[in-house]
mmCIF file of C-alpha atoms in Angstrom:
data_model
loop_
_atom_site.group_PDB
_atom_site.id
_atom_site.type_symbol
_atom_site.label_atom_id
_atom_site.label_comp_id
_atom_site.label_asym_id
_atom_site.label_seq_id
_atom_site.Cartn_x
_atom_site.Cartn_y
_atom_site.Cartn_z
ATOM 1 C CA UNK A 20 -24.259 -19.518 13.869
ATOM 2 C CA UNK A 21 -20.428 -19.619 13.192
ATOM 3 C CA UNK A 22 -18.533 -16.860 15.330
ATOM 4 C CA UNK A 23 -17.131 -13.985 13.335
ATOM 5 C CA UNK A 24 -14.685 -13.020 11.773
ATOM 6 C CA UNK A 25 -13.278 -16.005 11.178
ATOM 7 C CA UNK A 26 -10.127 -16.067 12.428
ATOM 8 C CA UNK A 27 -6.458 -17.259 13.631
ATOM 9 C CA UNK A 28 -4.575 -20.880 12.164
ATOM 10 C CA UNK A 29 -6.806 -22.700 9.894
ATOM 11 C CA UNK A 30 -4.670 -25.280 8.435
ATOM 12 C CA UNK A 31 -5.571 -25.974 5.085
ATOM 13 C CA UNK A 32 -5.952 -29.751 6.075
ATOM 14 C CA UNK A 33 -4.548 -32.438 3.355
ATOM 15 C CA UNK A 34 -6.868 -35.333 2.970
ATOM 16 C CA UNK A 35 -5.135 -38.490 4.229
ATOM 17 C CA UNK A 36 -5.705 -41.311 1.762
ATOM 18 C CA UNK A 37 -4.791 -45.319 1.550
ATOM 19 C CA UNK A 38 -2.913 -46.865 -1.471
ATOM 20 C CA UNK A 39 -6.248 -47.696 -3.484
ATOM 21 C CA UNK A 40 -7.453 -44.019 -2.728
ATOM 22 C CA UNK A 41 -9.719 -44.617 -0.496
ATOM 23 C CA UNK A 42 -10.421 -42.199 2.772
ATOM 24 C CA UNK A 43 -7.502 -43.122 5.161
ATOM 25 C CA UNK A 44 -10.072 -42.804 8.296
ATOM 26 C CA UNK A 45 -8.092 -43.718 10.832
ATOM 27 C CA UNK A 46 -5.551 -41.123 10.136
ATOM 28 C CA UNK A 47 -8.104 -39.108 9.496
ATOM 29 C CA UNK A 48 -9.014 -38.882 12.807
ATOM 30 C CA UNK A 49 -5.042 -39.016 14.403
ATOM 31 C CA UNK A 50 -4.834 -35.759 12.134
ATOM 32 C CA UNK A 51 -8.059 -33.438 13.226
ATOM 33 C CA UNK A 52 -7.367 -34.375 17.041
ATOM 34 C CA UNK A 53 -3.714 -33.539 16.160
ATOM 35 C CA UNK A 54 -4.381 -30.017 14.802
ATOM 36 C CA UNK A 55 -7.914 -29.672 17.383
ATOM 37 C CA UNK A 56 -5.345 -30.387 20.252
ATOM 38 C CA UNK A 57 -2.445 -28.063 18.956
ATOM 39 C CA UNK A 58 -4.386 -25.001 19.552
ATOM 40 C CA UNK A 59 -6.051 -24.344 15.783
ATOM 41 C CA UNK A 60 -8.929 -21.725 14.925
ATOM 42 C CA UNK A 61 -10.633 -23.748 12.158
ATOM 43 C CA UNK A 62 -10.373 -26.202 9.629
ATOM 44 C CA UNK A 63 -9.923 -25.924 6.396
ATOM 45 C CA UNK A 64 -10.560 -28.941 3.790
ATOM 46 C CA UNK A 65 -10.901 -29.501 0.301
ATOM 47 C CA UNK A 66 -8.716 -27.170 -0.605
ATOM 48 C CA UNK A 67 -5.509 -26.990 -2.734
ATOM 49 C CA UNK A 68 -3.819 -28.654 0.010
ATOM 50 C CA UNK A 69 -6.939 -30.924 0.461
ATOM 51 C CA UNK A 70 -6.138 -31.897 -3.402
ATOM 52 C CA UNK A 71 -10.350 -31.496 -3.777
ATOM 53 C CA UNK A 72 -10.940 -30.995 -7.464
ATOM 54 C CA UNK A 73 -8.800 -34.239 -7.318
ATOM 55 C CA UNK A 74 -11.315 -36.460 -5.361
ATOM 56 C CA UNK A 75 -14.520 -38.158 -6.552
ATOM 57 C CA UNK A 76 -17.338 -36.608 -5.294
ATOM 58 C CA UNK A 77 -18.276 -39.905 -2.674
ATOM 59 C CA UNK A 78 -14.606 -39.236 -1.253
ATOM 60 C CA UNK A 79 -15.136 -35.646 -0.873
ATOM 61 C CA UNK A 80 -18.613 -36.078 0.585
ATOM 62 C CA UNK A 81 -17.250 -38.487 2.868
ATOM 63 C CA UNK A 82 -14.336 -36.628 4.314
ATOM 64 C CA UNK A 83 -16.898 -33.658 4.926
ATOM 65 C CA UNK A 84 -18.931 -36.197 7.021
ATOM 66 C CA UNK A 85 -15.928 -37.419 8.938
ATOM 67 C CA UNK A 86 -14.437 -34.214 9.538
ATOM 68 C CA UNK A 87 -17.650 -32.862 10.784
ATOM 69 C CA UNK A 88 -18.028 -35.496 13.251
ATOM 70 C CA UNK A 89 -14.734 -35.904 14.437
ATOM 71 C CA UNK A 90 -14.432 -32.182 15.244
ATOM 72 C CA UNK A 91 -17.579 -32.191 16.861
ATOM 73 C CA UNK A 92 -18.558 -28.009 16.676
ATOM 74 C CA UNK A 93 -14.930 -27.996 18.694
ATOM 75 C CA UNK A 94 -13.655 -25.419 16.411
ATOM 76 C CA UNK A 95 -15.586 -24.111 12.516
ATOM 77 C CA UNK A 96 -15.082 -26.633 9.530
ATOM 78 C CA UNK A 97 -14.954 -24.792 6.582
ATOM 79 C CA UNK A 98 -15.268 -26.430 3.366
ATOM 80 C CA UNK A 99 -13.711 -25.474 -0.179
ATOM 81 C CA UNK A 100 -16.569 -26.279 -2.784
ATOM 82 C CA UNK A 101 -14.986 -24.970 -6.305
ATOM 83 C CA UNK A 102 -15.906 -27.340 -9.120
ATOM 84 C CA UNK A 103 -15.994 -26.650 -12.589
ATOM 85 C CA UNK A 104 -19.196 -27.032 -13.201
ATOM 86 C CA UNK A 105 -21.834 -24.710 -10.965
ATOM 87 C CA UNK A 106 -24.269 -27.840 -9.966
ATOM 88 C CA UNK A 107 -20.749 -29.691 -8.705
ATOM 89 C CA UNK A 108 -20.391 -26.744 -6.622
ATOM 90 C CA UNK A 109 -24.094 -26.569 -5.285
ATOM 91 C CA UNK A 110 -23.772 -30.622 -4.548
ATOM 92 C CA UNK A 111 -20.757 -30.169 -2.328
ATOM 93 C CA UNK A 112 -22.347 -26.844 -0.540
ATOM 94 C CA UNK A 113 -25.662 -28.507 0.452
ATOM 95 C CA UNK A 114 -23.711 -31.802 1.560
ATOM 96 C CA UNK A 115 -21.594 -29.476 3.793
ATOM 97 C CA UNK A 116 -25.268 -27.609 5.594
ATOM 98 C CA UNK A 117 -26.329 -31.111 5.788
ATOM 99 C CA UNK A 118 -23.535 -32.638 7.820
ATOM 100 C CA UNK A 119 -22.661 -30.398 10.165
ATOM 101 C CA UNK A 120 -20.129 -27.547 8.350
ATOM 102 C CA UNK A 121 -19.963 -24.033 9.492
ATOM 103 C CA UNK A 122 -19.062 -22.100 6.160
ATOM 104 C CA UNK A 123 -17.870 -22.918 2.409
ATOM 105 C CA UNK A 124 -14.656 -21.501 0.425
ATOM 106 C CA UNK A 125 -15.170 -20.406 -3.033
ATOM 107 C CA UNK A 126 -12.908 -20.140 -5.532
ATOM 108 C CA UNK A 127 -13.285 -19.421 -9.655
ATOM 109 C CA UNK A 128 -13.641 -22.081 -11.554
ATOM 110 C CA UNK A 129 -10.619 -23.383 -12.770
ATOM 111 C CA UNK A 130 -10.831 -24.786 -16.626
ATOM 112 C CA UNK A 131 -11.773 -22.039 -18.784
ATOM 113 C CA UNK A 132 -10.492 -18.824 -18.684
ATOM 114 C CA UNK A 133 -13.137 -16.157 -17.132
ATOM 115 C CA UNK A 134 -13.012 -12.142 -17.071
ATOM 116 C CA UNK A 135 -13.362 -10.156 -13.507
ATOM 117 C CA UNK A 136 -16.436 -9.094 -15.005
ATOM 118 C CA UNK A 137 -17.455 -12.829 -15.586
ATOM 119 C CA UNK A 138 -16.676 -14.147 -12.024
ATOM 120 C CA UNK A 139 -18.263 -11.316 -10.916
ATOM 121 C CA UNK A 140 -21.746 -12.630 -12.520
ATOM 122 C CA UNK A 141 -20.761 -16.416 -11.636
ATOM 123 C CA UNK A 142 -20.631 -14.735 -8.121
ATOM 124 C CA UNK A 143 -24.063 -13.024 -8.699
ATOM 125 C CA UNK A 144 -25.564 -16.756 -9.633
ATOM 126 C CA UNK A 145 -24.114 -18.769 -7.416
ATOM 127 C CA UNK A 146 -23.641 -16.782 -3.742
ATOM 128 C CA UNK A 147 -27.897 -15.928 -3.132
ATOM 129 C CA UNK A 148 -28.045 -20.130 -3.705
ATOM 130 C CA UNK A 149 -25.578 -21.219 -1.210
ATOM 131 C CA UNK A 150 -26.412 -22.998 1.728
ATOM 132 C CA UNK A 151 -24.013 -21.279 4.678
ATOM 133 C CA UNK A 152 -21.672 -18.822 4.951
ATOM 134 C CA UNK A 153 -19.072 -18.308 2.458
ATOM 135 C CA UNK A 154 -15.339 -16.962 1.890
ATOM 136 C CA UNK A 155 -14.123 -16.378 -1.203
ATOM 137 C CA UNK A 156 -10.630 -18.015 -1.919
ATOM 138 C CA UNK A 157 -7.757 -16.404 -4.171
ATOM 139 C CA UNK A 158 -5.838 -18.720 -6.188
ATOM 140 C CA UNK A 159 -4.492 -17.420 -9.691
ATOM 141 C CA UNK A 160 -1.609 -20.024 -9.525
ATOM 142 C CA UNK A 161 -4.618 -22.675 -9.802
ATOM 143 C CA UNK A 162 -7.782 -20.614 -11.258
ATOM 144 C CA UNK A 163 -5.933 -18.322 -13.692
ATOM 145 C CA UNK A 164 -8.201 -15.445 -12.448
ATOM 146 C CA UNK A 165 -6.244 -12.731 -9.732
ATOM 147 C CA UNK A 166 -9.647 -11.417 -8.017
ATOM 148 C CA UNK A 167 -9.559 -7.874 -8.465
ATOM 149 C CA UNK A 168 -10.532 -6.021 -5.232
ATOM 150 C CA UNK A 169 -13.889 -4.682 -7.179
ATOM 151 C CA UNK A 170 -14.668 -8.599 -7.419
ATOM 152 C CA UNK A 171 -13.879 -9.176 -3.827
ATOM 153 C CA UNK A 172 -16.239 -6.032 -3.297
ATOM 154 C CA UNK A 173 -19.431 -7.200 -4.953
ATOM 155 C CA UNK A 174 -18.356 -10.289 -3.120
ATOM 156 C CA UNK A 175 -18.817 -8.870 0.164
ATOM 157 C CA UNK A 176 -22.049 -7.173 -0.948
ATOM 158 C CA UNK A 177 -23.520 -10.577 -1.919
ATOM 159 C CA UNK A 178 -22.972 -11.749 1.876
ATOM 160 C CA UNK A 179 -19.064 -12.936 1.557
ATOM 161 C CA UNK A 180 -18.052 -13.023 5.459
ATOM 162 C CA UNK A 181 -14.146 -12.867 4.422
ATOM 163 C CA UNK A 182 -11.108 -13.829 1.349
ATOM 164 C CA UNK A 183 -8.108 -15.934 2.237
ATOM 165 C CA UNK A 184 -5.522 -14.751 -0.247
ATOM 166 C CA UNK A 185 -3.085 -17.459 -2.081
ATOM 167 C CA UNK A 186 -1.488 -15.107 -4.643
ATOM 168 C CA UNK A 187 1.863 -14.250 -2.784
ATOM 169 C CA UNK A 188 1.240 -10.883 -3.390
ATOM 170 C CA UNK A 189 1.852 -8.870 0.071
ATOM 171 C CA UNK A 190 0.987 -5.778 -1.677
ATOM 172 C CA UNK A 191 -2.742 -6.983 -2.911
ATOM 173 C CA UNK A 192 -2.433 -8.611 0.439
ATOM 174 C CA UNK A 193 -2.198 -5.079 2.273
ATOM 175 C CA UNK A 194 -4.926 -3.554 0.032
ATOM 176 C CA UNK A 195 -7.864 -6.094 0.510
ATOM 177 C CA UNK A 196 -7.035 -5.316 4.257
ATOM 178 C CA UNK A 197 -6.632 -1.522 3.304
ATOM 179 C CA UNK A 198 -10.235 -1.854 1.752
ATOM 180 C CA UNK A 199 -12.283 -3.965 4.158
ATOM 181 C CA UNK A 200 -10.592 -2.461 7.485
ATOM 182 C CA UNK A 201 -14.027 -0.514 8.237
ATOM 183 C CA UNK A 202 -15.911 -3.699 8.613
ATOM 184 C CA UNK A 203 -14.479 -5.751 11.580
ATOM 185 C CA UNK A 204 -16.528 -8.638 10.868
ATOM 186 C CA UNK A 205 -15.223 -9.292 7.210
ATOM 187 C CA UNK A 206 -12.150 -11.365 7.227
ATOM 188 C CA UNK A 207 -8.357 -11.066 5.049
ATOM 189 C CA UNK A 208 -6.740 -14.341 6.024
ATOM 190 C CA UNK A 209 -3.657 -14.763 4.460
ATOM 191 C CA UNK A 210 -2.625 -18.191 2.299
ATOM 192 C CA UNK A 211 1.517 -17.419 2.592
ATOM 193 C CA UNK A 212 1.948 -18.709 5.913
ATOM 194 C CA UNK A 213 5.521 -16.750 5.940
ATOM 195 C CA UNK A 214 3.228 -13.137 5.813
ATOM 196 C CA UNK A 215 1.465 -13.950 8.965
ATOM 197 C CA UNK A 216 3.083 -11.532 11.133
ATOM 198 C CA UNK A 217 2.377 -8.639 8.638
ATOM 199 C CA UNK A 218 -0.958 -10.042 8.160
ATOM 200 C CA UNK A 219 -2.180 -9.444 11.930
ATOM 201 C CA UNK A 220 0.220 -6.487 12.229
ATOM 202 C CA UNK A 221 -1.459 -5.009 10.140
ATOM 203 C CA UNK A 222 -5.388 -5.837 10.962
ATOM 204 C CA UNK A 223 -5.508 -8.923 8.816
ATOM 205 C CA UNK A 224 -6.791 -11.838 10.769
ATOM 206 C CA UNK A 225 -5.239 -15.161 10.309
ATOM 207 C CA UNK A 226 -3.525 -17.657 7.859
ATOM 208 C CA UNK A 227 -4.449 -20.989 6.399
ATOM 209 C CA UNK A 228 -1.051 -22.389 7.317
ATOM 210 C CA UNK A 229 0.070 -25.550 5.390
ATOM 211 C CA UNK A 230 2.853 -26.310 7.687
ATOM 212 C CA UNK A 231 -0.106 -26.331 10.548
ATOM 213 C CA UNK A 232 -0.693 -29.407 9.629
ATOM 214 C CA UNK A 233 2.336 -31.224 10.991
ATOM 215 C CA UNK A 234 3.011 -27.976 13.647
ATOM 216 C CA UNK A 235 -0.229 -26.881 14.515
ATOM 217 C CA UNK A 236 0.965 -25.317 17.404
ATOM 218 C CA UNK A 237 3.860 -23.756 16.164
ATOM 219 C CA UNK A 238 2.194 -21.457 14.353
ATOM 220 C CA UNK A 239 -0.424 -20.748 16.375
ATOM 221 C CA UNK A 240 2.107 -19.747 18.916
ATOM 222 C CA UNK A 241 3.020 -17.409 16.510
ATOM 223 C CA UNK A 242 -0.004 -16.018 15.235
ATOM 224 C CA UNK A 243 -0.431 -14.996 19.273
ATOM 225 C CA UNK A 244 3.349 -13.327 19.308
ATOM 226 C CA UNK A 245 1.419 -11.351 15.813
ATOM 227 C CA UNK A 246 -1.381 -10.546 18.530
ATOM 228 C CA UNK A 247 0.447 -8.993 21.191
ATOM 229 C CA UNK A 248 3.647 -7.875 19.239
ATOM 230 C CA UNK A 249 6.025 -9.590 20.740
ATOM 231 C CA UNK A 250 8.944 -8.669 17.939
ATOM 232 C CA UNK A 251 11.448 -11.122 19.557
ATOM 233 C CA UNK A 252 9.085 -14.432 19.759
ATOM 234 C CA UNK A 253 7.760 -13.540 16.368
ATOM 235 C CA UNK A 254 11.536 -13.579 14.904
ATOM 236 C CA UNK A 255 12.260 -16.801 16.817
ATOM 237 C CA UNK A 256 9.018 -18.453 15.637
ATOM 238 C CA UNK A 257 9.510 -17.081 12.251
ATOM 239 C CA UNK A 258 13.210 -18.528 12.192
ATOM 240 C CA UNK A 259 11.350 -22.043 12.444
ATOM 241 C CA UNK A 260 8.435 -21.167 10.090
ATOM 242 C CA UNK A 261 11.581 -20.262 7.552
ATOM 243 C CA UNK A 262 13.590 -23.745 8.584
ATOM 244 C CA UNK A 263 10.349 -26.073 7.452
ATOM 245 C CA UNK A 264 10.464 -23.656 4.016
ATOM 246 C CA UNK A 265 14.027 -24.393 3.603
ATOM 247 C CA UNK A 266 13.189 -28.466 4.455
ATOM 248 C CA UNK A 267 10.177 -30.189 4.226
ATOM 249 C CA UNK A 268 9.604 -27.781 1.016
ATOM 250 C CA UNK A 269 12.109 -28.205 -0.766
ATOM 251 C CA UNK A 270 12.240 -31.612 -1.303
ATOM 252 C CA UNK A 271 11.806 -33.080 -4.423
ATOM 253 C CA UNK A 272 11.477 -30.467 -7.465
ATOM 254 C CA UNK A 273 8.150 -30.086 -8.979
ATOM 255 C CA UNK A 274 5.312 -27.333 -7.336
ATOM 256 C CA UNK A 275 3.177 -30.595 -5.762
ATOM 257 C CA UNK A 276 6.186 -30.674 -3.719
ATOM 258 C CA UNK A 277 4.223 -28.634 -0.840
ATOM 259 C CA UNK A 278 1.385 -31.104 -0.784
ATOM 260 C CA UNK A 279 3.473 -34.153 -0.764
ATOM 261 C CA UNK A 280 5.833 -32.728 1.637
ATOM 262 C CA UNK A 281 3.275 -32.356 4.088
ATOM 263 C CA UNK A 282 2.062 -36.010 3.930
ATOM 264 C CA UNK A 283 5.597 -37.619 4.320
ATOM 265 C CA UNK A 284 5.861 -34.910 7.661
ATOM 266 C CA UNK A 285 2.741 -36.685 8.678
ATOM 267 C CA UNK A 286 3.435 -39.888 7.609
ATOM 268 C CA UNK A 287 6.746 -39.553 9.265
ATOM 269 C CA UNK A 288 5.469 -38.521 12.304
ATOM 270 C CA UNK A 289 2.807 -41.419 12.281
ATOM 271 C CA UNK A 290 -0.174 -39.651 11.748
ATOM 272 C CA UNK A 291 -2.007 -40.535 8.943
ATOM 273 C CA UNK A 292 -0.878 -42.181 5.134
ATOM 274 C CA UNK A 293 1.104 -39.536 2.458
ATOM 275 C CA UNK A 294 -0.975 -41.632 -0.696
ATOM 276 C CA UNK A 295 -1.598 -38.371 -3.160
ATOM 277 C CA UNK A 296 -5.064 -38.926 -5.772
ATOM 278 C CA UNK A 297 -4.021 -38.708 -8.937
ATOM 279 C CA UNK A 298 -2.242 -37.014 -10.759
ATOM 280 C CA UNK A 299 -0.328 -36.463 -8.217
ATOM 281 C CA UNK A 300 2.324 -39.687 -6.555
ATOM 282 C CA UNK A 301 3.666 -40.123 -2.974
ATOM 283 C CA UNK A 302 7.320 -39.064 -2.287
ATOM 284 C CA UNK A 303 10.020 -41.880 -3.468
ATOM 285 C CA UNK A 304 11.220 -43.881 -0.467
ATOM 286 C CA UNK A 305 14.124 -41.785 -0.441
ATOM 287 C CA UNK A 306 12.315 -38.421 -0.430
ATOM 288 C CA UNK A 307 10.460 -40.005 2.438
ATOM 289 C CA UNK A 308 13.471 -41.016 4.207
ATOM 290 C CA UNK A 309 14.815 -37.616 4.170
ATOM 291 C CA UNK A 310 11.500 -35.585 5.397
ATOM 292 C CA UNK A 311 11.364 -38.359 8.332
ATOM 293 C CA UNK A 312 15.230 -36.976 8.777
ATOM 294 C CA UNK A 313 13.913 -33.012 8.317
ATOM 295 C CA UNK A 314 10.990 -33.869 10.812
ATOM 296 C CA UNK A 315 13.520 -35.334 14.025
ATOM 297 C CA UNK A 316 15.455 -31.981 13.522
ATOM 298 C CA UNK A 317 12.649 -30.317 15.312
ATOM 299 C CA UNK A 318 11.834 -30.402 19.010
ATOM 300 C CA UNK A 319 8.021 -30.614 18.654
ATOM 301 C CA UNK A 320 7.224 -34.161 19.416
ATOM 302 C CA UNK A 321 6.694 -33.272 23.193
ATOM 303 C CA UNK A 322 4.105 -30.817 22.743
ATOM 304 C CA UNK A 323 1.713 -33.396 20.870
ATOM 305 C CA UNK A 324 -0.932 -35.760 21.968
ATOM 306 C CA UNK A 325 -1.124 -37.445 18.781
ATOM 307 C CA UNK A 326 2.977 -38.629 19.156
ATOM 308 C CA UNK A 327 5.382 -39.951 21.716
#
């Protein structure tokens, strides 16, 4: 049974792939030791990040399998499992129980526009079928539906053990933590890595961190500086947090500019391959060049296994 609440860091993991799109498995396992060894709470894949709704469903099932044994019960695998269609969903969530995963992330699904009052009944079908524990997941940017907290609430009643929240909105951030402060065992996890510290601060309980995939343990060190209030290391740590934003994710100029930052980071530090599935394209060599240059700016290499 998977320890609640979930948690701390829980890097929204990208899935490392080879130029003919194929599961890059040796970086695959360079990266979970990476982020395992750098201090993380959890993993997170087939998320945005993970580019999921991107990958066939054999890819998919096989990075589950991978993860699961690579990680080893070392720290909880959960696994994002939004499809568009509901028996998608249910094929991911029972490969997941079968392999080894500790809990599934569910999003709305993201082709045709639904109501709250529509999710709320997809929730009502799907949550009594799935196979483990299960988060909801926040991601109007991507799903075109902003969960309203009554959603989130029937959610919760239908066995949800937490939300992480993508919509950038500290204020819906601070009510869903507002609302569900009475039960210590359901979980607000924040998906802006930059509102960690007002996340904990506040009694929210972690972030899937994007830039945890290259730092792991820089932001796990400050997720602990959240935990004891330690004002000055949180500015510090934030200061670096804030350098990566102003870096790595800002080059090249489209919003898949996140993902494919974080693969030249770990391509550049010789972790894993930065292929993207389609639609999406690797960074030109140039772009590449210039995240390698982004990446030697910071004094992390030391504090790795993974690099020397």
């Amino acid at each position: 049974m998977m320890k609640l609440p979930v948690k701390g860091i829980i890097p929204p993991m990208i899935t490392p792939l080879l130029e003919n799109k194929e599961l890059d498995l040796s970086g695959l396992n360079k990266l979970v030791n990476h982020l395992v060894d750098g201090g993380v709470h959890g993993i997170f894949i087939l998320g945005t990040t993970g580019e999921g709704p991107s990958l066939s469903y054999e890819v998919r099932k096989q990075l589950i399998s991978e993860t699961c044994r690579i990680v080893n019960k070392k720290v909880p695998v959960l696994v994002g499992i939004t499809d568009t269609s509901f028996d998608g969903t249910m094929e991911i969530a029972k490969h997941a129980k079968e392999v080894g995963a500790d809990a599934l992330v569910v999003a709305p699904p993201y082709y045709f526009p639904i109501s709250q009052e529509e999710m709320g009944d997809y929730l009502e079908s799907l949550l009594p079928e799935l196979p483990l524990p299960f988060m909801l997941y926040n991601m109007p940017s991507c799903t075109k539906l902003h969960l309203s907290i009554e959603v989130v609430r029937r959610a919760k009643e239908l066995g949800a053990i937490g939300i992480k929240d993508s919509s950038g909105d500290l204020t819906y951030l601070y009510m869903l933590i507002e609302e569900f402060k009475a039960d210590p065992l359901f979980s607000v996890i924040a998906g802006t890595e930059l509102f960690l510290p007002e996340t904990i601060m506040n009694g929210g309980h972690g972030a899937v961190a994007g830039g945890a995939n290259f730092f792991p343990k820089l932001f796990v060190d400050l997720y602990n500086a959240a935990e004891d209030r330690d004002l000055d290391k949180i500015r510090s740590l934030r200061e670096q947090v804030l350098k990566i934003h102003k870096t790595i994710y800002e080059v090249g100029e489209y919003s898949s500019r996140h993902i494919k930052g974080t693969k030249a980071a770990l391509l550049a530090m010789k972790i894993c391959q930065d292929h993207s599935a389609e639609p999406l394209q690797r960074f030109t060599e140039a772009q590449r060049s210039l995240i390698e240059e982004y990446i030697s700016q910071f004094n992390y290499k030391n504090e790795y296994n993974s690099i020397h």
